[in-house]
Structures are given as structure tokens and as C-alpha cells.
PDB file of C-alpha atoms in Angstrom:
ATOM      1  CA  MET A1106       0.422  12.230  13.478  1.00 43.00           C
ATOM      2  CA  GLU A1107      -2.617  11.734  11.265  1.00 45.00           C
ATOM      3  CA  LYS A1108      -4.262  14.671  12.960  1.00 47.00           C
ATOM      4  CA  LEU A1109      -1.183  16.831  12.319  1.00 48.00           C
ATOM      5  CA  SER A1110      -1.062  15.795   8.653  1.00 50.00           C
ATOM      6  CA  ALA A1111      -4.721  16.662   8.217  1.00 48.00           C
ATOM      7  CA  SER A1112      -4.059  19.958   9.938  1.00 59.00           C
ATOM      8  CA  VAL A1113      -1.231  20.751   7.543  1.00 62.00           C
ATOM      9  CA  SER A1114      -3.746  20.368   4.718  1.00 62.00           C
ATOM     10  CA  GLU A1115      -6.202  22.640   6.505  1.00 60.00           C
ATOM     11  CA  VAL A1116      -3.504  25.251   6.997  1.00 60.00           C
ATOM     12  CA  ALA A1117      -2.422  24.961   3.379  1.00 61.00           C
ATOM     13  CA  ASP A1118      -6.017  25.707   2.401  1.00 60.00           C
ATOM     14  CA  LEU A1119      -6.009  28.847   4.565  1.00 61.00           C
ATOM     15  CA  ILE A1120      -2.739  30.290   3.310  1.00 61.00           C
ATOM     16  CA  THR A1121      -1.250  29.652  -0.079  1.00 63.00           C
ATOM     17  CA  TYR A1122       2.411  28.876  -0.337  1.00 64.00           C
ATOM     18  CA  GLN A1123       2.882  31.712  -2.790  1.00 63.00           C
ATOM     19  CA  ASP A1124       1.248  34.269  -0.487  1.00 71.00           C
ATOM     20  CA  LEU A1125       3.470  33.190   2.418  1.00 70.00           C
ATOM     21  CA  LYS A1126       6.577  33.227   0.230  1.00 67.00           C
ATOM     22  CA  ILE A1127       5.829  36.713  -1.085  1.00 68.00           C
ATOM     23  CA  LYS A1128       5.263  38.131   2.403  1.00 70.00           C
ATOM     24  CA  ILE A1129       8.496  36.651   3.762  1.00 68.00           C
ATOM     25  CA  LEU A1130      10.571  37.757   0.804  1.00 67.00           C
ATOM     26  CA  ARG A1131       9.045  41.235   0.799  1.00 66.00           C
ATOM     27  CA  ALA A1132       9.918  41.670   4.475  1.00 61.00           C
ATOM     28  CA  LYS A1133      13.410  40.282   3.931  1.00 62.00           C
ATOM     29  CA  ILE A1134      14.157  42.448   0.883  1.00 59.00           C
ATOM     30  CA  SER A1135      12.779  45.669   2.345  1.00 62.00           C
ATOM     31  CA  LYS A1136      14.724  45.114   5.601  1.00 59.00           C
ATOM     32  CA  MET A1137      12.051  47.157   7.343  1.00 60.00           C
ATOM     33  CA  TYR A1138      11.543  44.345   9.834  1.00 60.00           C
ATOM     34  CA  THR A1139      13.656  41.648  11.372  1.00 65.00           C
ATOM     35  CA  LEU A1140      12.572  38.143  10.410  1.00 64.00           C
ATOM     36  CA  GLU A1141      11.101  37.707  13.895  1.00 70.00           C
ATOM     37  CA  GLN A1142       8.995  40.873  13.496  1.00 69.00           C
ATOM     38  CA  ALA A1143       7.856  39.775  10.044  1.00 61.00           C
ATOM     39  CA  ILE A1144       6.737  36.419  11.441  1.00 66.00           C
ATOM     40  CA  LYS A1145       4.828  38.112  14.284  1.00 68.00           C
ATOM     41  CA  ILE A1146       3.134  40.495  11.865  1.00 62.00           C
ATOM     42  CA  TYR A1147       2.227  37.618   9.548  1.00 60.00           C
ATOM     43  CA  GLN A1148       0.793  35.567  12.407  1.00 64.00           C
ATOM     44  CA  SER A1149      -1.272  38.434  13.775  1.00 62.00           C
ATOM     45  CA  THR A1150      -2.679  39.599  10.448  1.00 52.00           C
ATOM     46  CA  LYS A1151      -3.030  36.474   8.335  1.00 51.00           C
ATOM     47  CA  TYR A1152      -3.309  33.475  10.631  1.00 48.00           C
ATOM     48  CA  SER A1153      -4.818  34.539  13.931  1.00 48.00           C
ATOM     49  CA  GLY A1154      -8.052  35.796  12.433  1.00 47.00           C
ATOM     50  CA  LYS A1155      -8.452  32.679  10.337  1.00 50.00           C
ATOM     51  CA  HIS A1156      -8.260  30.105  13.108  1.00 48.00           C
ATOM     52  CA  SER A1157     -10.452  31.982  15.589  1.00 49.00           C
ATOM     53  CA  ASN A1158     -13.613  30.465  14.063  1.00 49.00           C
ATOM     54  CA  MET A1159     -12.325  26.882  14.135  1.00 46.00           C
ATOM     55  CA  ASN A1160     -13.497  24.291  16.583  1.00 45.00           C
ATOM     56  CA  ASN A1161     -11.393  24.746  19.743  1.00 48.00           C
ATOM     57  CA  ARG A1162     -10.369  21.113  19.577  1.00 50.00           C
ATOM     58  CA  LEU A1163      -8.648  21.811  16.231  1.00 50.00           C
ATOM     59  CA  VAL A1164      -6.824  25.001  17.187  1.00 53.00           C
ATOM     60  CA  LYS A1165      -3.765  23.379  18.786  1.00 59.00           C
ATOM     61  CA  PRO A1166      -3.040  20.870  15.997  1.00 61.00           C
ATOM     62  CA  VAL A1167      -3.666  23.504  13.342  1.00 59.00           C
ATOM     63  CA  HIS A1168      -1.407  25.948  15.169  1.00 63.00           C
ATOM     64  CA  ALA A1169       1.336  23.319  15.350  1.00 67.00           C
ATOM     65  CA  ALA A1170       0.893  22.485  11.676  1.00 67.00           C
ATOM     66  CA  TYR A1171       1.042  26.165  10.769  1.00 66.00           C
ATOM     67  CA  HIS A1172       4.420  26.487  12.484  1.00 70.00           C
ATOM     68  CA  GLN A1173       5.644  23.319  10.758  1.00 70.00           C
ATOM     69  CA  LEU A1174       4.590  24.671   7.361  1.00 70.00           C
ATOM     70  CA  PHE A1175       6.121  28.083   8.100  1.00 69.00           C
ATOM     71  CA  SER A1176       9.419  26.441   9.135  1.00 72.00           C
ATOM     72  CA  GLU A1177       9.558  24.421   5.918  1.00 71.00           C
ATOM     73  CA  VAL A1178       9.061  27.567   3.845  1.00 69.00           C
ATOM     74  CA  LEU A1179      11.718  29.458   5.809  1.00 68.00           C
ATOM     75  CA  LYS A1180      14.236  26.645   5.329  1.00 71.00           C
ATOM     76  CA  ASN A1181      13.622  26.686   1.586  1.00 69.00           C
ATOM     77  CA  GLU A1182      13.577  30.433   1.064  1.00 61.00           C
ATOM     78  CA  LEU A1183      16.015  32.011   3.524  1.00 56.00           C
TER      79      LEU A1183
END
């Protein structure tokens, strides 16, 4: 779990809470995309490019932490 906690911090450094919140709310309000589409777009544009340069050993825990962080934001905002 220590590794996951550290990874949550790393993810938080890559994406700010406010940026994530704005993107989710913008997609929700505009109703141009379903929530699932908005998440896929966010992952492909904001996250995927960021983790590609990380050490391969860190990718899985960071990916898991990213989903944990995203879930927490969704619970709070939607």
C-alpha cells in the first residue's frame, strides 16, 4: 500500500484536482459526451502521454492510483 500511496502523490503532481474537476464538469454540463466517453478522452489526452516516460516498474501502481483518484473525484462531484 505504501507504493500505491506514493503513486497517488505522483499522480496528483501530474494532474491537478481543479483541472480534473473542470474537465469532468464541462463534459457533464455540455452533455456532448457520456461520462464513459469523457473519461476515455481524459485518459487518452491528459494521462496516457504523461506516464509514457515513467519507469515501467512504476506504470502499474501509478495507473491504479490514477483510477483511485479519478473515482474519488467522481464520487464527490457527480
